[in-house]
Amino acid sequence: MKIYLGLITAAALTLAACGGESKTAETAPAQQPAASAPVAASVAPAAAESSAPAASEAASAVAPAAAASAECTTVITSDDAMKFDIKEIGIKSGCAQYTITLKHAGKMPAAAMGHNIVITKTADKDGVLADGATAGIATDYVKEGDERVVAHTKLIGGGEETSVTFDTAKLAKDGAYEFFCSFPGHYAMMNGKIKIAD
Ligand code: CO
């Protein structure tokens, strides 16, 4: 074995010795990849940079479609203490439709502590509330066919949940709109802003 090793070592030495040229020839190609590696590396970030915006463009191009299901919804939770858990809704401009789900985490019935979501221009809110109160609980405290109402849910009680989906084209981009509960006396505690926002 030692002889073998010695032969192999000698052979290796011989190769190394007489392979002076071939060795440089070997290192040259070895250096080329090394030299080209930084080039590739420097190209890579450029490629990454150029592909990154393309990727994000693709992502943003996909976003509205994805948004339709994922981002164009919000959940508002209410309770027996006459509260909504959010005060503002910003609708992404990519949402052709928007869905609001209202949950009532309380225990009281709709007749005593009913909540709904009504969306109107801020300027229309007082009239919609007054007419809704007159209309009564039979129509969820919203006057039937009230064209000032952009959208509204039904009135729910504790433990219930309801949703409404509406076309966002009904909201002017720079308009002032509110969402609120139209149960008599609840507006003061249960209102917020809703707008088209990016
Ligand atoms: Co209410």
Coordinates of C-alpha atoms and ligand atoms in Angstrom, one line a residue:
M1 CA 0.0 0.0 0.0
K2 CA 2.8 2.3 0.9
I3 CA 4.3 1.6 -2.5
Y4 CA 1.1 2.4 -4.2
L5 CA 0.8 5.6 -2.3
G6 CA 4.4 6.4 -3.1
L7 CA 3.7 5.8 -6.8
I8 CA 0.6 7.8 -6.7
T9 CA 2.4 10.6 -5.0
A10 CA 5.2 10.4 -7.4
A11 CA 2.8 10.4 -10.3
A12 CA 1.1 13.4 -8.8
L13 CA 4.4 15.1 -8.3
T14 CA 5.4 14.2 -11.8
L15 CA 2.1 15.5 -13.2
A16 CA 2.5 18.7 -11.2
A17 CA 6.1 19.1 -12.3
C18 CA 5.6 18.5 -16.0
G19 CA 2.2 19.9 -15.9
G20 CA 3.5 23.4 -15.4
E21 CA 1.9 24.6 -18.7
S22 CA -1.1 22.4 -18.4
K23 CA -1.5 23.6 -14.9
T24 CA -1.6 27.2 -15.9
A25 CA -3.9 26.1 -18.7
E26 CA -6.0 24.5 -16.1
T27 CA -6.0 27.5 -13.8
A28 CA -6.8 29.8 -16.6
P29 CA -10.2 28.2 -17.3
A30 CA -10.5 27.9 -13.5
Q31 CA -10.0 31.6 -13.3
Q32 CA -12.4 32.3 -16.1
P33 CA -15.4 31.0 -14.3
A34 CA -14.1 32.8 -11.2
A35 CA -13.8 35.9 -13.2
S36 CA -17.1 35.4 -14.9
A37 CA -18.7 34.6 -11.5
P38 CA -18.5 38.2 -10.4
V39 CA -19.8 39.2 -13.8
A40 CA -22.6 36.9 -13.3
A41 CA -23.0 38.1 -9.8
S42 CA -23.1 41.7 -10.9
V43 CA -25.5 40.8 -13.6
A44 CA -27.6 38.9 -11.1
P45 CA -28.5 41.9 -9.0
A46 CA -29.3 43.9 -12.2
A47 CA -31.4 41.1 -13.4
A48 CA -33.0 40.9 -9.9
E49 CA -33.6 44.6 -10.0
S50 CA -35.1 44.5 -13.4
S51 CA -37.1 41.5 -12.6
A52 CA -38.2 42.7 -9.2
P53 CA -40.3 45.6 -10.5
A54 CA -41.6 43.3 -13.1
A55 CA -42.6 40.9 -10.4
S56 CA -44.2 43.6 -8.3
E57 CA -45.9 44.9 -11.4
A58 CA -47.2 41.5 -12.0
A59 CA -48.2 41.3 -8.4
S60 CA -50.0 44.6 -8.5
A61 CA -51.6 43.6 -11.7
V62 CA -52.9 40.5 -10.0
A63 CA -53.8 42.4 -6.8
P64 CA -57.2 43.8 -7.9
A65 CA -58.4 40.4 -8.9
A66 CA -57.1 38.9 -5.6
A67 CA -58.4 41.9 -3.8
A68 CA -61.9 41.2 -5.0
S69 CA -61.9 38.2 -2.7
A70 CA -59.3 39.0 0.0
E71 CA -59.0 42.7 0.4
C72 CA -62.4 44.0 -0.5
T73 CA -64.1 43.0 2.7
T74 CA -64.1 44.1 6.3
V75 CA -65.6 42.7 9.4
I76 CA -67.1 45.0 12.0
T77 CA -67.9 43.6 15.4
S78 CA -70.5 45.3 17.6
D79 CA -71.7 44.5 21.1
D80 CA -74.3 45.2 23.9
A81 CA -72.4 48.4 24.7
M82 CA -73.4 50.1 21.5
K83 CA -69.9 50.0 20.0
F84 CA -68.4 49.2 16.6
D85 CA -64.8 48.0 16.9
I86 CA -63.6 50.1 14.0
K87 CA -64.1 53.8 13.2
E88 CA -62.9 54.0 9.7
I89 CA -63.1 51.9 6.5
G90 CA -60.7 52.6 3.6
I91 CA -61.8 50.8 0.4
K92 CA -59.0 50.1 -2.0
S93 CA -59.7 51.6 -5.4
G94 CA -59.2 48.3 -7.0
C95 CA -62.3 46.9 -5.4
A96 CA -65.2 47.0 -7.7
Q97 CA -67.4 45.6 -5.0
Y98 CA -67.0 45.7 -1.2
T99 CA -68.4 43.5 1.4
I100 CA -69.0 44.5 5.0
T101 CA -69.8 41.8 7.5
L102 CA -71.4 42.9 10.8
K103 CA -71.1 40.7 13.9
H104 CA -73.0 41.3 17.1
A105 CA -71.0 39.8 19.9
G106 CA -73.5 40.7 22.5
K107 CA -76.5 38.8 23.9
M108 CA -79.4 41.3 23.7
P109 CA -82.1 40.9 21.1
A110 CA -82.4 43.1 18.0
A111 CA -85.5 44.8 19.5
A112 CA -83.5 46.1 22.5
M113 CA -79.9 46.4 21.2
G114 CA -80.2 46.0 17.5
H115 CA -77.4 47.0 15.2
N116 CA -77.1 47.4 11.5
I117 CA -74.7 49.1 9.1
V118 CA -76.0 51.9 7.0
I119 CA -73.8 53.9 4.6
T120 CA -74.7 57.4 3.4
K121 CA -73.1 60.6 2.5
T122 CA -72.4 62.5 5.7
A123 CA -74.7 65.2 4.4
D124 CA -77.6 62.7 4.1
K125 CA -77.1 61.0 7.4
D126 CA -79.5 63.1 9.6
G127 CA -82.4 62.6 7.1
V128 CA -81.8 58.9 6.7
L129 CA -81.7 58.5 10.5
A130 CA -84.9 60.4 11.0
D131 CA -86.8 58.5 8.2
G132 CA -85.3 55.2 9.4
A133 CA -86.6 55.8 13.0
T134 CA -90.0 56.5 11.5
A135 CA -89.9 53.4 9.3
G136 CA -89.3 51.3 12.4
I137 CA -87.8 47.9 13.1
A138 CA -90.0 46.2 10.5
T139 CA -87.6 47.6 7.8
D140 CA -84.5 47.5 10.0
Y141 CA -84.8 51.3 10.8
V142 CA -84.1 52.1 7.1
K143 CA -86.8 53.7 5.0
E144 CA -87.7 51.4 2.2
G145 CA -86.3 52.5 -1.2
D146 CA -84.3 55.4 0.4
E147 CA -82.0 56.4 -2.4
R148 CA -79.7 58.3 -0.1
V149 CA -78.7 55.0 1.4
V150 CA -75.6 53.7 -0.4
A151 CA -75.9 50.3 1.2
H152 CA -77.2 48.8 4.4
T153 CA -77.4 45.5 6.3
K154 CA -80.4 44.1 8.1
L155 CA -80.7 44.7 11.8
I156 CA -79.3 42.0 14.0
G157 CA -79.3 41.1 17.6
G158 CA -76.7 39.4 19.9
G159 CA -75.0 36.3 18.5
E160 CA -76.1 37.2 14.9
E161 CA -74.1 38.1 11.8
T162 CA -75.0 39.7 8.5
S163 CA -73.3 41.0 5.4
V164 CA -73.9 43.5 2.6
T165 CA -72.0 43.8 -0.7
F166 CA -72.2 46.9 -2.8
D167 CA -70.7 48.5 -5.9
T168 CA -67.9 50.9 -4.9
A169 CA -68.9 53.0 -7.9
K170 CA -71.6 54.3 -5.6
L171 CA -69.0 56.1 -3.6
A172 CA -67.5 59.3 -5.1
K173 CA -63.7 59.2 -4.7
D174 CA -63.5 62.4 -2.7
G175 CA -66.9 62.2 -1.1
A176 CA -67.6 62.3 2.6
Y177 CA -69.4 59.1 3.7
E178 CA -70.2 57.5 7.0
F179 CA -71.3 54.1 8.2
F180 CA -73.5 53.9 11.2
C181 CA -76.2 52.0 13.1
S182 CA -79.6 53.5 12.4
F183 CA -81.3 52.0 15.5
P184 CA -82.8 55.0 17.3
G185 CA -80.2 56.6 19.6
H186 CA -77.3 54.5 18.5
Y187 CA -75.7 56.9 16.0
A188 CA -73.8 58.9 18.5
M189 CA -71.9 55.8 19.7
M190 CA -72.0 53.8 16.5
N191 CA -70.5 55.6 13.5
G192 CA -67.4 55.9 11.4
K193 CA -66.0 57.2 8.2
I194 CA -65.9 55.2 5.0
K195 CA -64.0 56.3 1.9
I196 CA -62.2 55.1 -1.2
A197 CA -58.6 55.1 -0.2
D198 CA -55.4 53.6 -1.7
Ligands
CO1 CO -77.2 49.7 17.0

